[in-house]
Tab-separated table of N, CA, C and O in Angstrom:
chain	number	residue	atom	x	y	z
W	139	MET	N	0.886	-1.184	0.000
W	139	MET	CA	-0.013	0.048	-0.034
W	139	MET	C	0.884	1.281	-0.025
W	139	MET	O	1.894	1.255	0.654
W	140	ASN	N	0.494	2.277	-0.676
W	140	ASN	CA	1.106	3.609	-0.730
W	140	ASN	C	0.234	4.582	-0.089
W	140	ASN	O	-1.013	4.646	-0.213
W	141	LYS	N	0.832	5.354	0.692
W	141	LYS	CA	0.106	6.493	1.458
W	141	LYS	C	0.536	7.898	1.050
W	141	LYS	O	1.704	8.099	0.765
W	142	TYR	N	-0.504	8.791	1.038
W	142	TYR	CA	-0.196	10.092	0.761
W	142	TYR	C	-1.200	11.025	1.606
W	142	TYR	O	-2.188	10.490	2.092
W	143	ALA	N	-0.838	12.253	1.741
W	143	ALA	CA	-1.629	13.209	2.525
W	143	ALA	C	-2.428	14.090	1.636
W	143	ALA	O	-1.912	14.484	0.491
W	144	ILE	N	-3.590	14.519	2.015
W	144	ILE	CA	-4.332	15.699	1.421
W	144	ILE	C	-4.509	16.706	2.439
W	144	ILE	O	-5.100	16.491	3.463
W	145	GLU	N	-3.966	17.861	2.090
W	145	GLU	CA	-4.111	19.020	3.004
W	145	GLU	C	-5.179	20.023	2.355
W	145	GLU	O	-4.964	20.380	1.192
W	146	VAL	N	-6.291	20.311	3.071
W	146	VAL	CA	-7.321	21.069	2.540
W	146	VAL	C	-7.415	22.462	3.378
W	146	VAL	O	-7.297	22.473	4.545
W	147	VAL	N	-7.504	23.571	2.603
W	147	VAL	CA	-7.825	24.846	3.175
W	147	VAL	C	-9.055	25.299	2.414
W	147	VAL	O	-9.100	25.572	1.220
W	148	LEU	N	-10.022	25.654	3.313
W	148	LEU	CA	-11.324	26.164	2.780
W	148	LEU	C	-11.313	27.639	2.569
W	148	LEU	O	-10.557	28.305	3.417
W	149	ARG	N	-12.061	28.177	1.776
W	149	ARG	CA	-12.166	29.674	1.706
W	149	ARG	C	-12.698	30.194	2.959
W	149	ARG	O	-13.392	29.666	3.702
W	150	GLU	N	-12.114	31.429	3.431
W	150	GLU	CA	-12.464	32.151	4.504
W	150	GLU	C	-12.050	31.340	5.792
W	150	GLU	O	-12.592	31.733	6.899
W	151	ARG	N	-11.122	30.444	5.715
W	151	ARG	CA	-10.592	29.770	6.970
W	151	ARG	C	-9.106	29.941	6.884
W	151	ARG	O	-8.415	29.959	5.804
W	152	ASP	N	-8.460	29.991	8.037
W	152	ASP	CA	-7.058	30.216	8.169
W	152	ASP	C	-6.320	29.033	8.656
W	152	ASP	O	-5.121	29.164	9.247
W	153	PHE	N	-6.925	27.803	8.451
W	153	PHE	CA	-6.266	26.667	8.965
W	153	PHE	C	-6.491	25.518	8.025
W	153	PHE	O	-7.479	25.641	7.205
W	154	ALA	N	-5.636	24.533	8.079
W	154	ALA	CA	-5.729	23.442	7.122
W	154	ALA	C	-6.238	22.103	7.823
W	154	ALA	O	-6.052	21.989	9.086
W	155	VAL	N	-6.889	21.299	7.189
W	155	VAL	CA	-7.354	19.965	7.532
W	155	VAL	C	-6.493	18.973	6.747
W	155	VAL	O	-6.534	19.108	5.537
W	156	THR	N	-5.997	17.976	7.408
W	156	THR	CA	-5.178	17.013	6.667
W	156	THR	C	-5.835	15.514	6.807
W	156	THR	O	-6.250	15.197	7.916
W	157	GLU	N	-5.809	14.807	5.728
W	157	GLU	CA	-6.271	13.389	5.697
W	157	GLU	C	-5.213	12.585	5.177
W	157	GLU	O	-4.374	13.023	4.313
W	158	GLU	N	-5.121	11.346	5.456
W	158	GLU	CA	-4.185	10.406	4.851
W	158	GLU	C	-5.079	9.377	3.989
W	158	GLU	O	-6.081	8.947	4.420
W	159	VAL	N	-4.432	9.065	2.835
W	159	VAL	CA	-5.190	8.198	1.891
W	159	VAL	C	-4.200	7.088	1.496
W	159	VAL	O	-3.084	7.283	1.257
W	160	LEU	N	-4.765	5.809	1.373
W	160	LEU	CA	-3.982	4.724	0.880
W	160	LEU	C	-4.344	4.384	-0.596
W	160	LEU	O	-5.438	4.427	-0.894
W	161	THR	N	-3.330	4.037	-1.395
W	161	THR	CA	-3.597	3.600	-2.616
W	161	THR	C	-2.935	2.185	-2.906
W	161	THR	O	-1.960	1.864	-2.230
W	162	ALA	N	-3.510	1.326	-3.691
W	162	ALA	CA	-2.976	-0.049	-3.832
W	162	ALA	C	-1.742	-0.005	-4.690
W	162	ALA	O	-0.843	-0.909	-4.502
W	163	SER	N	-1.625	0.880	-5.662
W	163	SER	CA	-0.493	0.880	-6.549
W	163	SER	C	0.352	2.112	-6.366
W	163	SER	O	-0.019	3.105	-5.894
W	164	ALA	N	1.609	2.013	-6.835
W	164	ALA	CA	2.545	3.135	-6.740
W	164	ALA	C	2.216	4.131	-7.807
W	164	ALA	O	1.811	3.805	-8.935
W	165	PRO	N	2.529	5.429	-7.562
W	165	PRO	CA	2.069	6.515	-8.464
W	165	PRO	C	2.705	6.358	-9.824
W	165	PRO	O	2.024	6.630	-10.867
W	166	ARG	N	3.835	5.782	-9.961
W	166	ARG	CA	4.475	5.603	-11.188
W	166	ARG	C	3.771	4.521	-12.003
W	166	ARG	O	3.945	4.461	-13.357
W	167	ALA	N	2.969	3.631	-11.478
W	167	ALA	CA	2.202	2.666	-12.126
W	167	ALA	C	0.706	2.972	-12.238
W	167	ALA	O	-0.004	2.171	-12.822
W	168	TRP	N	0.299	4.216	-11.968
W	168	TRP	CA	-1.033	4.533	-12.028
W	168	TRP	C	-1.597	4.557	-13.428
W	168	TRP	O	-0.908	4.984	-14.281
W	169	THR	N	-2.883	4.216	-13.597
W	169	THR	CA	-3.552	4.217	-14.909
W	169	THR	C	-4.493	5.399	-14.748
W	169	THR	O	-4.663	6.091	-13.675
W	170	GLU	N	-5.280	5.662	-15.840
W	170	GLU	CA	-6.294	6.658	-15.792
W	170	GLU	C	-7.373	6.356	-14.725
W	170	GLU	O	-7.909	7.195	-14.137
W	171	VAL	N	-7.722	5.138	-14.539
W	171	VAL	CA	-8.756	4.690	-13.486
W	171	VAL	C	-8.174	5.140	-12.146
W	171	VAL	O	-8.903	5.597	-11.215
W	172	ASP	N	-6.860	4.764	-11.955
W	172	ASP	CA	-6.248	5.155	-10.595
W	172	ASP	C	-6.275	6.624	-10.429
W	172	ASP	O	-6.600	7.134	-9.337
W	173	MET	N	-5.879	7.352	-11.459
W	173	MET	CA	-5.851	8.809	-11.348
W	173	MET	C	-7.299	9.483	-11.061
W	173	MET	O	-7.414	10.316	-10.256
W	174	ALA	N	-8.224	8.917	-11.763
W	174	ALA	CA	-9.680	9.403	-11.429
W	174	ALA	C	-10.052	9.107	-9.995
W	174	ALA	O	-10.598	10.041	-9.332
W	175	GLU	N	-9.557	8.038	-9.404
W	175	GLU	CA	-9.835	7.799	-7.990
W	175	GLU	C	-9.058	8.733	-7.139
W	175	GLU	O	-9.591	9.362	-6.061
W	176	VAL	N	-7.834	9.073	-7.417
W	176	VAL	CA	-7.031	10.082	-6.646
W	176	VAL	C	-7.697	11.474	-6.760
W	176	VAL	O	-7.912	12.109	-5.689
W	177	LEU	N	-8.089	11.802	-7.941
W	177	LEU	CA	-8.772	13.147	-8.074
W	177	LEU	C	-10.084	13.162	-7.212
W	177	LEU	O	-10.318	14.260	-6.630
W	178	ARG	N	-10.806	12.128	-7.364
W	178	ARG	CA	-12.042	12.017	-6.486
W	178	ARG	C	-11.769	12.075	-4.961
W	178	ARG	O	-12.520	12.766	-4.297
W	179	GLU	N	-10.692	11.423	-4.548
W	179	GLU	CA	-10.319	11.415	-3.170
W	179	GLU	C	-9.937	12.979	-2.790
W	179	GLU	O	-10.356	13.420	-1.676
W	180	ILE	N	-9.282	13.630	-3.667
W	180	ILE	CA	-8.816	15.045	-3.350
W	180	ILE	C	-10.081	16.027	-3.269
W	180	ILE	O	-10.263	16.752	-2.310
W	181	LEU	N	-10.967	15.802	-4.245
W	181	LEU	CA	-12.124	16.684	-4.257
W	181	LEU	C	-13.041	16.204	-3.078
W	181	LEU	O	-13.747	17.090	-2.410
W	182	GLY	N	-13.135	14.999	-2.743
W	182	GLY	CA	-13.975	14.546	-1.666
W	182	GLY	C	-13.394	15.070	-0.286
W	182	GLY	O	-14.182	15.314	0.595
W	183	ALA	N	-12.161	15.161	-0.202
W	183	ALA	CA	-11.489	15.687	1.032
W	183	ALA	C	-11.924	17.107	1.164
W	183	ALA	O	-12.239	17.500	2.374
W	184	ILE	N	-11.963	17.896	0.162
W	184	ILE	CA	-12.459	19.236	0.265
W	184	ILE	C	-13.931	19.255	0.724
W	184	ILE	O	-14.322	20.083	1.654
W	185	ASP	N	-14.742	18.438	0.175
W	185	ASP	CA	-16.126	18.360	0.597
W	185	ASP	C	-16.287	17.958	2.076
W	185	ASP	O	-17.013	18.481	2.738
W	186	ARG	N	-15.469	16.942	2.423
W	186	ARG	CA	-15.610	16.497	3.833
W	186	ARG	C	-15.172	17.509	4.809
W	186	ARG	O	-15.817	17.673	5.917
W	187	ALA	N	-14.231	18.336	4.392
W	187	ALA	CA	-13.878	19.479	5.290
W	187	ALA	C	-14.953	20.593	5.465
W	187	ALA	O	-15.106	21.086	6.475
W	188	LYS	N	-15.619	20.752	4.238
W	188	LYS	CA	-16.798	21.738	4.293
W	188	LYS	C	-18.063	21.253	4.762
W	188	LYS	O	-18.778	21.989	5.516
W	189	ASN	N	-18.276	19.968	4.512
W	189	ASN	CA	-19.633	19.378	4.972
W	189	ASN	C	-19.412	18.033	5.626
W	189	ASN	O	-19.719	17.004	5.118
W	190	PRO	N	-18.857	18.022	6.794
W	190	PRO	CA	-18.613	16.782	7.455
W	190	PRO	C	-19.679	15.890	7.750
W	190	PRO	O	-19.530	14.711	7.843
W	191	ASP	N	-20.928	16.383	7.875
W	191	ASP	CA	-22.130	15.620	8.110
W	191	ASP	C	-22.683	14.991	6.852
W	191	ASP	O	-23.431	13.936	6.955
W	192	SER	N	-22.434	15.444	5.645
W	192	SER	CA	-22.978	14.888	4.459
W	192	SER	C	-21.993	14.202	3.545
W	192	SER	O	-22.246	13.672	2.535
W	193	ALA	N	-20.683	14.162	3.981
W	193	ALA	CA	-19.591	13.540	3.192
W	193	ALA	C	-19.933	12.135	2.888
W	193	ALA	O	-20.428	11.391	3.716
W	194	GLY	N	-19.490	11.701	1.745
W	194	GLY	CA	-19.706	10.302	1.272
W	194	GLY	C	-21.055	10.016	0.495
W	194	GLY	O	-21.216	8.945	0.044
W	195	THR	N	-21.889	10.999	0.503
W	195	THR	CA	-23.223	10.739	-0.217
W	195	THR	C	-23.340	11.490	-1.432
W	195	THR	O	-24.416	11.540	-2.054
W	196	ARG	N	-22.306	12.273	-1.851
W	196	ARG	CA	-22.426	13.138	-3.007
W	196	ARG	C	-21.581	12.582	-4.220
W	196	ARG	O	-20.564	12.054	-4.008
W	197	HIS	N	-22.103	12.788	-5.387
W	197	HIS	CA	-21.392	12.450	-6.644
W	197	HIS	C	-20.325	13.388	-6.827
W	197	HIS	O	-20.488	14.647	-6.627
W	198	ILE	N	-19.068	12.916	-7.326
W	198	ILE	CA	-18.005	13.832	-7.521
W	198	ILE	C	-17.720	13.731	-9.000
W	198	ILE	O	-17.346	12.728	-9.553
W	199	ALA	N	-17.865	14.876	-9.669
W	199	ALA	CA	-17.676	15.127	-11.100
W	199	ALA	C	-16.231	15.630	-11.271
W	199	ALA	O	-15.790	16.581	-10.577
W	200	LEU	N	-15.525	15.039	-12.167
W	200	LEU	CA	-14.095	15.502	-12.522
W	200	LEU	C	-14.194	16.593	-13.602
W	200	LEU	O	-13.693	16.340	-14.700
W	201	ARG	N	-14.678	17.633	-13.161
W	201	ARG	CA	-14.679	18.909	-14.063
W	201	ARG	C	-14.907	20.094	-13.172
W	201	ARG	O	-15.244	19.980	-12.048
W	202	GLY	N	-14.599	21.268	-13.729
W	202	GLY	CA	-14.829	22.544	-13.010
W	202	GLY	C	-13.834	22.822	-11.986
W	202	GLY	O	-14.065	23.511	-11.044
W	203	PHE	N	-12.573	22.312	-12.077
W	203	PHE	CA	-11.559	22.650	-11.158
W	203	PHE	C	-10.324	22.982	-11.851
W	203	PHE	O	-9.995	22.514	-12.925
W	204	SER	N	-9.418	23.737	-11.192
W	204	SER	CA	-8.166	24.051	-11.593
W	204	SER	C	-7.119	23.152	-10.943
W	204	SER	O	-7.301	22.827	-9.665
W	205	TRP	N	-6.052	22.677	-11.613
W	205	TRP	CA	-5.029	21.799	-10.960
W	205	TRP	C	-3.701	22.094	-11.560
W	205	TRP	O	-3.491	22.666	-12.654
W	206	ILE	N	-2.679	21.643	-10.808
W	206	ILE	CA	-1.326	21.750	-11.188
W	206	ILE	C	-0.493	20.745	-10.549
W	206	ILE	O	-0.795	20.357	-9.413
W	207	VAL	N	0.481	20.229	-11.225
W	207	VAL	CA	1.480	19.231	-10.445
W	207	VAL	C	2.675	20.021	-10.343
W	207	VAL	O	3.298	20.625	-11.302
W	208	GLU	N	3.260	20.027	-9.179
W	208	GLU	CA	4.492	20.858	-8.785
W	208	GLU	C	5.451	19.932	-8.052
W	208	GLU	O	5.009	19.028	-7.323
W	209	PRO	N	6.740	20.274	-8.243
W	209	PRO	CA	7.740	19.584	-7.624
W	209	PRO	C	7.662	19.883	-6.102
W	209	PRO	O	7.270	20.960	-5.646
W	210	ALA	N	8.063	18.882	-5.211
W	210	ALA	CA	7.994	19.002	-3.823
W	210	ALA	C	8.957	18.109	-3.089
W	210	ALA	O	9.551	17.166	-3.793
W	211	GLU	N	9.400	18.322	-1.909
W	211	GLU	CA	10.240	17.492	-1.188
W	211	GLU	C	9.667	16.043	-1.200
W	211	GLU	O	8.448	15.901	-0.836
W	212	GLY	N	10.366	15.124	-1.663
W	212	GLY	CA	9.835	13.663	-1.776
W	212	GLY	C	9.116	13.368	-3.013
W	212	GLY	O	8.632	12.233	-3.116
W	213	GLY	N	9.080	14.235	-4.083
W	213	GLY	CA	8.462	13.922	-5.286
W	213	GLY	C	7.753	15.127	-5.865
W	213	GLY	O	8.257	16.214	-6.085
W	214	VAL	N	6.430	14.904	-6.231
W	214	VAL	CA	5.562	15.911	-6.625
W	214	VAL	C	4.297	15.989	-5.901
W	214	VAL	O	3.862	14.975	-5.218
W	215	VAL	N	3.576	17.029	-5.983
W	215	VAL	CA	2.272	17.218	-5.353
W	215	VAL	C	1.261	17.537	-6.448
W	215	VAL	O	1.546	18.250	-7.460
W	216	ILE	N	-0.039	17.308	-6.208
W	216	ILE	CA	-1.101	17.785	-7.050
W	216	ILE	C	-1.891	18.646	-6.299
W	216	ILE	O	-2.352	18.406	-5.101
W	217	ALA	N	-2.055	19.941	-6.817
W	217	ALA	CA	-2.813	20.992	-6.187
W	217	ALA	C	-4.115	21.247	-6.931
W	217	ALA	O	-4.124	21.352	-8.185
W	218	ILE	N	-5.250	21.341	-6.283
W	218	ILE	CA	-6.551	21.408	-6.945
W	218	ILE	C	-7.199	22.686	-6.248
W	218	ILE	O	-7.155	22.846	-5.003
W	219	GLU	N	-7.965	23.437	-7.032
W	219	GLU	CA	-8.667	24.540	-6.426
W	219	GLU	C	-10.093	24.563	-7.107
W	219	GLU	O	-10.287	24.434	-8.250
W	220	ILE	N	-11.033	24.637	-6.146
W	220	ILE	CA	-12.467	24.802	-6.503
W	220	ILE	C	-13.044	25.938	-5.811
W	220	ILE	O	-12.428	26.451	-4.869
W	221	PRO	N	-14.265	26.356	-6.035
W	221	PRO	CA	-14.774	27.570	-5.380
W	221	PRO	C	-14.825	27.521	-3.916
W	221	PRO	O	-14.675	28.476	-3.291
W	222	MET	N	-15.021	26.322	-3.313
W	222	MET	CA	-15.092	26.253	-1.828
W	222	MET	C	-13.695	26.125	-1.078
W	222	MET	O	-13.658	26.303	0.037
W	223	GLY	N	-12.666	25.813	-1.916
W	223	GLY	CA	-11.328	25.764	-1.290
W	223	GLY	C	-10.286	25.117	-2.169
W	223	GLY	O	-10.516	25.049	-3.313
W	224	ALA	N	-9.228	24.848	-1.496
W	224	ALA	CA	-8.049	24.173	-2.275
W	224	ALA	C	-7.574	23.016	-1.551
W	224	ALA	O	-7.667	22.943	-0.279
W	225	ALA	N	-6.844	22.079	-2.233
W	225	ALA	CA	-6.172	20.889	-1.619
W	225	ALA	C	-4.890	20.693	-2.246
W	225	ALA	O	-4.733	20.880	-3.448
W	226	VAL	N	-3.928	20.234	-1.496
W	226	VAL	CA	-2.602	19.749	-2.036
W	226	VAL	C	-2.492	18.319	-1.563
W	226	VAL	O	-2.652	18.017	-0.411
W	227	ALA	N	-2.235	17.425	-2.538
W	227	ALA	CA	-2.113	15.967	-2.204
W	227	ALA	C	-0.677	15.563	-2.598
W	227	ALA	O	-0.182	15.971	-3.661
W	228	GLY	N	-0.147	14.683	-1.778
W	228	GLY	CA	1.214	14.098	-2.009
W	228	GLY	C	2.061	14.125	-0.788
W	228	GLY	O	1.507	14.300	0.339
W	229	PRO	N	3.307	13.997	-0.970
W	229	PRO	CA	4.088	13.960	-2.180
W	229	PRO	C	4.046	12.555	-2.820
W	229	PRO	O	3.728	11.482	-2.130
W	230	PHE	N	4.130	12.559	-4.152
W	230	PHE	CA	4.048	11.289	-4.899
W	230	PHE	C	5.371	11.028	-5.565
W	230	PHE	O	6.024	11.979	-6.078
W	231	ASP	N	5.957	9.837	-5.557
W	231	ASP	CA	7.058	9.431	-6.166
W	231	ASP	C	6.776	9.316	-7.666
W	231	ASP	O	6.412	8.121	-8.043
W	232	ALA	N	6.769	10.344	-8.359
W	232	ALA	CA	6.398	10.293	-9.814
W	232	ALA	C	7.049	11.403	-10.564
W	232	ALA	O	7.424	12.428	-9.939
W	233	ASP	N	7.182	11.300	-11.858
W	233	ASP	CA	7.683	12.349	-12.739
W	233	ASP	C	6.630	13.385	-12.964
W	233	ASP	O	5.414	13.009	-13.237
W	234	ARG	N	6.955	14.646	-12.763
W	234	ARG	CA	5.941	15.707	-12.903
W	234	ARG	C	5.239	15.747	-14.232
W	234	ARG	O	4.030	15.787	-14.331
W	235	GLU	N	6.103	15.571	-15.337
W	235	GLU	CA	5.439	15.649	-16.735
W	235	GLU	C	4.489	14.443	-16.916
W	235	GLU	O	3.477	14.698	-17.517
W	236	GLN	N	4.909	13.258	-16.499
W	236	GLN	CA	4.091	12.158	-16.764
W	236	GLN	C	2.808	12.130	-15.900
W	236	GLN	O	1.760	11.800	-16.430
W	237	LEU	N	2.938	12.621	-14.669
W	237	LEU	CA	1.692	12.676	-13.883
W	237	LEU	C	0.695	13.855	-14.346
W	237	LEU	O	-0.430	13.635	-14.397
W	238	ASP	N	1.312	14.897	-14.891
W	238	ASP	CA	0.573	16.010	-15.428
W	238	ASP	C	-0.193	15.496	-16.731
W	238	ASP	O	-1.406	15.665	-16.881
W	239	ALA	N	0.472	14.659	-17.547
W	239	ALA	CA	-0.176	14.086	-18.773
W	239	ALA	C	-1.142	13.072	-18.332
W	239	ALA	O	-2.242	13.053	-19.027
W	240	LEU	N	-0.973	12.321	-17.310
W	240	LEU	CA	-1.985	11.345	-16.893
W	240	LEU	C	-3.192	12.038	-16.336
W	240	LEU	O	-4.327	11.620	-16.797
W	241	ILE	N	-3.036	13.092	-15.702
W	241	ILE	CA	-4.302	13.890	-15.269
W	241	ILE	C	-5.023	14.427	-16.526
W	241	ILE	O	-6.301	14.316	-16.602
W	242	THR	N	-4.313	14.963	-17.511
W	242	THR	CA	-4.872	15.551	-18.668
W	242	THR	C	-5.690	14.417	-19.382
W	242	THR	O	-6.791	14.606	-19.713
W	243	ARG	N	-5.045	13.239	-19.644
W	243	ARG	CA	-5.724	12.241	-20.252
W	243	ARG	C	-7.012	11.654	-19.465
W	243	ARG	O	-8.011	11.427	-20.061
W	244	THR	N	-6.809	11.638	-18.172
W	244	THR	CA	-7.921	11.154	-17.347
W	244	THR	C	-9.133	12.149	-17.414
W	244	THR	O	-10.225	11.573	-17.615
W	245	LEU	N	-8.842	13.392	-17.368
W	245	LEU	CA	-10.045	14.364	-17.542
W	245	LEU	C	-10.612	14.423	-18.929
W	245	LEU	O	-11.767	14.542	-19.033
W	246	GLN	N	-9.811	14.119	-19.865
W	246	GLN	CA	-10.336	14.166	-21.256
W	246	GLN	C	-11.166	12.911	-21.483
W	246	GLN	O	-12.028	12.955	-22.403
W	247	ARG	N	-10.926	11.845	-20.907
W	247	ARG	CA	-11.577	10.647	-21.286
W	247	ARG	C	-12.661	10.205	-20.206
W	247	ARG	O	-13.141	9.040	-20.234
W	248	GLN	N	-13.165	11.130	-19.388
W	248	GLN	CA	-14.227	10.854	-18.476
W	248	GLN	C	-15.535	10.477	-19.209
W	248	GLN	O	-15.919	11.234	-20.107
W	249	PRO	N	-16.143	9.394	-18.913
W	249	PRO	CA	-17.337	8.947	-19.673
W	249	PRO	C	-18.536	9.976	-19.410
W	249	PRO	O	-18.589	10.477	-18.196
W	250	THR	N	-19.279	10.154	-20.315
W	250	THR	CA	-20.530	10.859	-20.051
W	250	THR	C	-21.479	10.064	-19.225
W	250	THR	O	-21.680	8.945	-19.491
W	251	LEU	N	-22.014	10.755	-18.221
W	251	LEU	CA	-22.887	10.018	-17.339
W	251	LEU	C	-24.284	9.888	-18.114
W	251	LEU	O	-24.796	10.777	-18.709
W	252	ALA	N	-24.854	8.588	-17.912
W	252	ALA	CA	-26.189	8.348	-18.541
W	252	ALA	C	-27.189	8.729	-17.392
W	252	ALA	O	-27.311	8.027	-16.530
W	253	GLY	N	-27.857	9.823	-17.570
W	253	GLY	CA	-28.911	10.213	-16.630
W	253	GLY	C	-28.324	11.140	-15.571
W	253	GLY	O	-27.130	11.678	-15.694
W	254	VAL	N	-29.045	11.550	-14.664
W	254	VAL	CA	-28.684	12.545	-13.682
W	254	VAL	C	-28.252	11.929	-12.403
W	254	VAL	O	-28.843	10.888	-11.957
W	255	PRO	N	-27.240	12.287	-11.687
W	255	PRO	CA	-26.832	11.693	-10.496
W	255	PRO	C	-27.975	11.755	-9.542
W	255	PRO	O	-28.736	12.660	-9.441
W	256	THR	N	-28.032	10.679	-8.584
W	256	THR	CA	-29.032	10.673	-7.690
W	256	THR	C	-28.840	11.379	-6.327
W	256	THR	O	-29.621	11.594	-5.472
W	257	SER	N	-27.559	12.093	-6.251
W	257	SER	CA	-27.250	12.812	-5.100
W	257	SER	C	-26.595	14.095	-5.583
W	257	SER	O	-26.202	14.223	-6.765
W	258	PRO	N	-26.393	15.125	-4.705
W	258	PRO	CA	-25.804	16.356	-5.101
W	258	PRO	C	-24.375	16.098	-5.657
W	258	PRO	O	-23.745	15.127	-5.325
W	259	THR	N	-23.833	16.984	-6.563
W	259	THR	CA	-22.579	16.894	-7.186
W	259	THR	C	-21.485	17.778	-6.631
W	259	THR	O	-21.850	18.934	-6.342
W	260	ILE	N	-20.363	17.243	-6.482
W	260	ILE	CA	-19.190	18.060	-6.057
W	260	ILE	C	-18.380	18.277	-7.251
W	260	ILE	O	-17.906	17.353	-7.866
W	261	HIS	N	-18.160	19.693	-7.676
W	261	HIS	CA	-17.205	19.903	-8.720
W	261	HIS	C	-16.915	21.376	-8.731
W	261	HIS	O	-17.374	22.158	-7.956
């Protein structure tokens, strides 16, 4: 198992909330499916920080957010910003350009949902 941290700062708050997440595979071996799950974990962490009582019941759409992959001590981090706040996940033992390209491919290949989600959407 591989472990990484997600640090979340919500708008209008001056403190961060940190979660740890486990992944089955190493970042250098991630596929688009793995990356989609990592992105959903990051967005979900933001939602759990903002809405701790409703977390886990909302659909997470992989759209409507800004992201960047940046070098950091121990590898690289993924930073995401959405209207309710921002999160930084990592560090990941991965090549910055390859991880950036994987995120791009993952977001471009998201399947179109058939129908409307049955719960509120995070994006």
